[in-house]
Short mmCIF file of C-alpha atoms and ligand atoms in Angstrom, two decimals:
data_model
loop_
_atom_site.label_atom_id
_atom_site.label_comp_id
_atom_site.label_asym_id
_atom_site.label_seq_id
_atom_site.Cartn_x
_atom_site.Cartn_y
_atom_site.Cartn_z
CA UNK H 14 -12.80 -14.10 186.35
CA UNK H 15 -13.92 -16.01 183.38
CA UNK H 16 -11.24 -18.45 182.15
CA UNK H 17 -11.02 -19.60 178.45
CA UNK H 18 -8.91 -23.13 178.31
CA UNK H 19 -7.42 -23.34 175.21
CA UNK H 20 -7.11 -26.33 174.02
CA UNK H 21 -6.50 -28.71 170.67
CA UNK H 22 -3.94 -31.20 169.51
CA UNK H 23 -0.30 -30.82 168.61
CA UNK H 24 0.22 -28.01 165.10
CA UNK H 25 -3.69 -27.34 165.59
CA UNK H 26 -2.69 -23.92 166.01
CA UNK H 27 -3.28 -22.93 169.82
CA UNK H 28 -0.10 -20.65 169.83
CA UNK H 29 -1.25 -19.05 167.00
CA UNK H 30 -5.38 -18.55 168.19
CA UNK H 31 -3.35 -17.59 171.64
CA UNK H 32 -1.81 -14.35 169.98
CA UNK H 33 -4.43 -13.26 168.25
CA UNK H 34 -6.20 -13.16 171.64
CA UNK H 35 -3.23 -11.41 173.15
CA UNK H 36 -3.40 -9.07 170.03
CA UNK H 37 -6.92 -7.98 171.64
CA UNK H 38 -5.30 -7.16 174.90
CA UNK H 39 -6.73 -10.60 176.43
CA UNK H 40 -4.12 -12.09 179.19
CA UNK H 41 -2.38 -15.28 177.98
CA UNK H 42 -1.50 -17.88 180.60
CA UNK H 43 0.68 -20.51 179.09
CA UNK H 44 0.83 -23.91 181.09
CA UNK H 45 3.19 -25.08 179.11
CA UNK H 46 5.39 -22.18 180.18
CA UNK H 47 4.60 -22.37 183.78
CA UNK H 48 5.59 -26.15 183.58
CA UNK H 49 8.63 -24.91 182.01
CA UNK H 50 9.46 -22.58 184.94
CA UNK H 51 8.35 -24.84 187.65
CA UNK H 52 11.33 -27.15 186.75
CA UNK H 53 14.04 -25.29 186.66
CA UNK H 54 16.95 -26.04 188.80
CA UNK H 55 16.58 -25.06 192.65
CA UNK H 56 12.43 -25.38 192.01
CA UNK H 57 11.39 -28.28 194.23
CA UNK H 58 9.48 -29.68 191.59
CA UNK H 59 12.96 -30.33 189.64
CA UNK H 60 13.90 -32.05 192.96
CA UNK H 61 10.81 -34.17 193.15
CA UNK H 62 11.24 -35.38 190.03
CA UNK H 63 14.85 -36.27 190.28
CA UNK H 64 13.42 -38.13 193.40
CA UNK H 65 11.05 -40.02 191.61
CA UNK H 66 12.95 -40.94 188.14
CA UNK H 67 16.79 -40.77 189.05
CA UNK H 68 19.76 -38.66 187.80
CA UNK H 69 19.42 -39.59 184.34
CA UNK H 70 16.20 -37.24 183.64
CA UNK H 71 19.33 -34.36 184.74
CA UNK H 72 22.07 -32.75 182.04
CA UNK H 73 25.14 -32.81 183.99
CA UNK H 74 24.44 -28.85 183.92
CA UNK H 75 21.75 -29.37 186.06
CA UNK H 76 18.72 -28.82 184.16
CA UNK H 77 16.03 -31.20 183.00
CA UNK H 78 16.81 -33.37 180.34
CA UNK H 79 13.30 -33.25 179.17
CA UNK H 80 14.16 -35.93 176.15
CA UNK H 81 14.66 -38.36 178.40
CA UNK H 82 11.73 -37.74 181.02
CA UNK H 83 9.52 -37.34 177.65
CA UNK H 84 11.08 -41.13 177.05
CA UNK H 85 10.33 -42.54 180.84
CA UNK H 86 6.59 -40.91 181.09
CA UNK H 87 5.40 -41.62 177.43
CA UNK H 88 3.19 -44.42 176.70
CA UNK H 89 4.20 -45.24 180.56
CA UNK H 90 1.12 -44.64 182.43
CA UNK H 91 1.82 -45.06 185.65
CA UNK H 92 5.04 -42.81 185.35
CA UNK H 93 2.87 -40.36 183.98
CA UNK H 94 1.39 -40.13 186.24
CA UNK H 95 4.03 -40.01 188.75
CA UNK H 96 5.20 -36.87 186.88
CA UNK H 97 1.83 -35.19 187.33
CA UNK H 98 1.32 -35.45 190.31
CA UNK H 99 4.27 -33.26 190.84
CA UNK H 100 3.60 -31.12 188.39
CA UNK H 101 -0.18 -30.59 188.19
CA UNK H 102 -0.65 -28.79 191.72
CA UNK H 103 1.67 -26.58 191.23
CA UNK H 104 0.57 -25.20 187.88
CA UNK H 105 -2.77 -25.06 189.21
CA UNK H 106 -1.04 -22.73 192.14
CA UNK H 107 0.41 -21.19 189.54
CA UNK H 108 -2.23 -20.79 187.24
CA UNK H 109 -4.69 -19.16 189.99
CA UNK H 110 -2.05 -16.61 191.13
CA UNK H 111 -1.31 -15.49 187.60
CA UNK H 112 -5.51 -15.16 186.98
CA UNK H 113 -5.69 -13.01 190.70
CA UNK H 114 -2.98 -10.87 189.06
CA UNK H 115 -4.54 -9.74 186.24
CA UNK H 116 -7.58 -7.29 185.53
CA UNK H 117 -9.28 -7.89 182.37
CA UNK H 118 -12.81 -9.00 181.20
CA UNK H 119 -11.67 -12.82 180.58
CA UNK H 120 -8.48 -14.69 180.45
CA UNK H 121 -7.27 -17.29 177.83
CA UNK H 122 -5.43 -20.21 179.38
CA UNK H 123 -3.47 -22.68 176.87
CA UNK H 124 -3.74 -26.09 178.43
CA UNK H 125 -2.75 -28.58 175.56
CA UNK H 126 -3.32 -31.71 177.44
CA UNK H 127 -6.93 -29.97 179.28
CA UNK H 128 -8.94 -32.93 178.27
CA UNK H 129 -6.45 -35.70 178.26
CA UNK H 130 -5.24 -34.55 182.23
CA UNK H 131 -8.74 -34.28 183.09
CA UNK H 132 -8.16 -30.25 183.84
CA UNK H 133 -11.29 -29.31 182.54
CA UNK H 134 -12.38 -28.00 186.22
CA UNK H 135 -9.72 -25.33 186.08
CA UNK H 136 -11.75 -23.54 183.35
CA UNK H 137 -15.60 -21.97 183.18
CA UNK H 138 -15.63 -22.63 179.04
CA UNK H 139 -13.71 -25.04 176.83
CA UNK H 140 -12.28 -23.46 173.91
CA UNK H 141 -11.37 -26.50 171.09
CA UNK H 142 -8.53 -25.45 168.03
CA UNK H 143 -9.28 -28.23 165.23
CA UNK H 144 -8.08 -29.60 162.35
CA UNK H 145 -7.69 -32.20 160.46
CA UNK H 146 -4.74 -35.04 161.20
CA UNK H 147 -2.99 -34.42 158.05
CA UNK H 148 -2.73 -30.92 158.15
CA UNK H 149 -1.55 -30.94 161.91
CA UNK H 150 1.56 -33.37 160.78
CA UNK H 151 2.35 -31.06 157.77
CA UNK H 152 2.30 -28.09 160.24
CA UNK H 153 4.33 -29.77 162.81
CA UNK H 154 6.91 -31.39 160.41
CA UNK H 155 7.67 -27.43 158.88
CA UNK H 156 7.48 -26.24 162.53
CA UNK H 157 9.53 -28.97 164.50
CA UNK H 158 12.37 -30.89 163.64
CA UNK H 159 10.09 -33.96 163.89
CA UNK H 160 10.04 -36.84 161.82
CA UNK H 161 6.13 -37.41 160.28
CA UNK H 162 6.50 -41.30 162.52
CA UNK H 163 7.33 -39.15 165.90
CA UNK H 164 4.25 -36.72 165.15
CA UNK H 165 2.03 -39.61 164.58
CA UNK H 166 3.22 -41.39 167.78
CA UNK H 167 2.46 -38.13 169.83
CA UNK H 168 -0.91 -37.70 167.59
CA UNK H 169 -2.20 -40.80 168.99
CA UNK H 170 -1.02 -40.62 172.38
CA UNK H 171 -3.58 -37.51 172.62
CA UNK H 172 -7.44 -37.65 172.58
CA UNK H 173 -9.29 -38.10 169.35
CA UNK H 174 -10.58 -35.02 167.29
CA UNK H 175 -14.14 -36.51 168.43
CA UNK H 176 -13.12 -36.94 172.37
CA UNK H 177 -11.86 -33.56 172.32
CA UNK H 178 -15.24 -31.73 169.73
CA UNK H 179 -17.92 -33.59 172.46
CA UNK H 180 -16.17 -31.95 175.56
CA UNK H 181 -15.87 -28.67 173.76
CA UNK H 182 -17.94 -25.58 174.42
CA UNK H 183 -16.48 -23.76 171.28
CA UNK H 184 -14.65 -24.73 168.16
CA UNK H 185 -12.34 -23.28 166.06
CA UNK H 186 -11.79 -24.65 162.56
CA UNK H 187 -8.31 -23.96 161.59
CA UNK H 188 -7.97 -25.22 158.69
CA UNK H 189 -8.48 -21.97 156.01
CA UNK H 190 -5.96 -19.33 155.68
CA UNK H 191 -4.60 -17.70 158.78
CA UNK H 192 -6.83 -14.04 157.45
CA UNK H 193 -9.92 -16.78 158.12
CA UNK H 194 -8.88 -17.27 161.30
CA UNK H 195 -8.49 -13.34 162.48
CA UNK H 196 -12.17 -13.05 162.27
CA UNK H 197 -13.61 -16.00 163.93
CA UNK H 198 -11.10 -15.16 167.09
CA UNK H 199 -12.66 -11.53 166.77
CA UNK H 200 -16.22 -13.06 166.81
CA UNK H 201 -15.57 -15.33 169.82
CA UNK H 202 -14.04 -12.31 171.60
CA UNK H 203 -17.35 -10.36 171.26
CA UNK H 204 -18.59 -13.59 172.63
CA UNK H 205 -16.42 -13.69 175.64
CA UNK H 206 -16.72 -9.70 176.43
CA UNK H 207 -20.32 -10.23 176.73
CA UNK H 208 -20.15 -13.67 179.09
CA UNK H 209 -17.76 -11.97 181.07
CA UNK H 210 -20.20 -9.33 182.47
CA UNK H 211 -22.01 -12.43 183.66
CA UNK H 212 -19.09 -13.29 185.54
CA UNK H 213 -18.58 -10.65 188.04
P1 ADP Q 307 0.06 -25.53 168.41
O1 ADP Q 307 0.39 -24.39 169.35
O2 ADP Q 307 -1.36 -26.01 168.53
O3 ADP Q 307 1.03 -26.67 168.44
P2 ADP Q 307 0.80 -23.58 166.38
O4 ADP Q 307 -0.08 -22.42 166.65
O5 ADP Q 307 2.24 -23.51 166.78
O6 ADP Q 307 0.14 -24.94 166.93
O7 ADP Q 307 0.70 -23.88 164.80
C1 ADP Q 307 1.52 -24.87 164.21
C2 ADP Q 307 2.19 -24.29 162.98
O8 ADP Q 307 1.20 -24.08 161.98
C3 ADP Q 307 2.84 -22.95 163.22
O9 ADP Q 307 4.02 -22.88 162.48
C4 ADP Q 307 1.81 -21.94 162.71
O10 ADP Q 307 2.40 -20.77 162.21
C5 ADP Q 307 1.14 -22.71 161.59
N1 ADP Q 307 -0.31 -22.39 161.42
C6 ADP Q 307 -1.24 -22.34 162.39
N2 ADP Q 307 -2.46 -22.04 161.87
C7 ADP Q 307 -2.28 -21.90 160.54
C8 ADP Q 307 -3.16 -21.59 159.43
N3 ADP Q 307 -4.47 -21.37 159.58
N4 ADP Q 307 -2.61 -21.52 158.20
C9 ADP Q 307 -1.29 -21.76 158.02
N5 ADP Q 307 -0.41 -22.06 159.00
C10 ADP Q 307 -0.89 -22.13 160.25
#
């Protein structure tokens, strides 16, 4: 199966570039989701991490107090890792049972952090979502309830727009009007329909 990783910076507009895949019938696979689900309470990734970075990553309902892990593992490199190390396998599990599930030419997977975890070997093709800094802050500060100094913190914490155009195989320029966008996804899904009969 040919596998798309989706990938750009935070308010870039992957969520957005996702449905308009998923609006072509494309499968979605959402890491971010599957991260989501591996930690929920009773998953032994939960337990792991409790393990690793003590009760006070826990709400006393049980479930992940992802503020404060966000808090213990940013900027912290070596907890950082820590916390992928637990949770990187088991997305990739994840990840490959969800692509065996599905039949359809090519699926998209969103992987924010592709380039900055070093995934790039989970996909066959790297697609980038760009824009510039300032719009990605504007975006994020309507989206989020994010102060501009928080979005600039997490801005820098990722890979530069230059890291992340080199490593690309694609790019999508986000930066018109949203009707702009509709036709460069439909472009790059001719594009994918026709590398995907090179796949099988
Ligand atoms: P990401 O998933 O990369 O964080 P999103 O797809 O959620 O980014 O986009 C961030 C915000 O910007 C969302 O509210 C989305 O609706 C908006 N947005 C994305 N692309 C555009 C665009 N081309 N024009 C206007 N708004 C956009």
């Amino acid at each position: 199966m040919l596998v798309i990783g989706l990938t750009g910076g935070i308010g870039s507009g992957k969520s957005t570039v996702a449905e308009l895949f998923r609006k072509r019938k494309i499968p979605i696979i959402d890491t971010d989701i599957l991260a989501r689900e591996l930690v929920r309470p009773g998953q032994p990734a939960l337990n792991e991490i409790i393990q690793t970075f003590g009760d006070t990553v826990i709400h006393k309902n049980g479930e992940l107090d992802r503020q404060t892990l966000a808090r213990l593992t940013f900027q912290n490199e070596s907890a950082r890792k820590k916390l992928e190390a637990i949770l990187h396998p088991k997305i990739r599990q994840l990840m490959t049972e969800q692509i065996n599930s599905v039949s359809a030419p090519y699926v998209i997977a969103v992987i924010p952090l592709l380039i900055e975890a070093g995934q790039t070997d989970l996909v066959n093709h790297i697609l980038l979502v760009d824009c510039p800094e300032e719009i990605q802050i504007h975006r994020v500060k309507q989206r989020d309830n994010r102060d501009e100094q928080q979005i600039r913190e997490i801005l820098n914490a990722q890979a530069s727009r230059q890291t992340k155009i080199a490593m690309a195989d694609d790019i999508i320029e986000n930066q018109g009007e949203l009707s702009d966008l509709d036709a460069k996804i439909e472009k790059l899904h001719q594009k994918y329909l026709l590398m995907s009969q090179d796949e099988t």
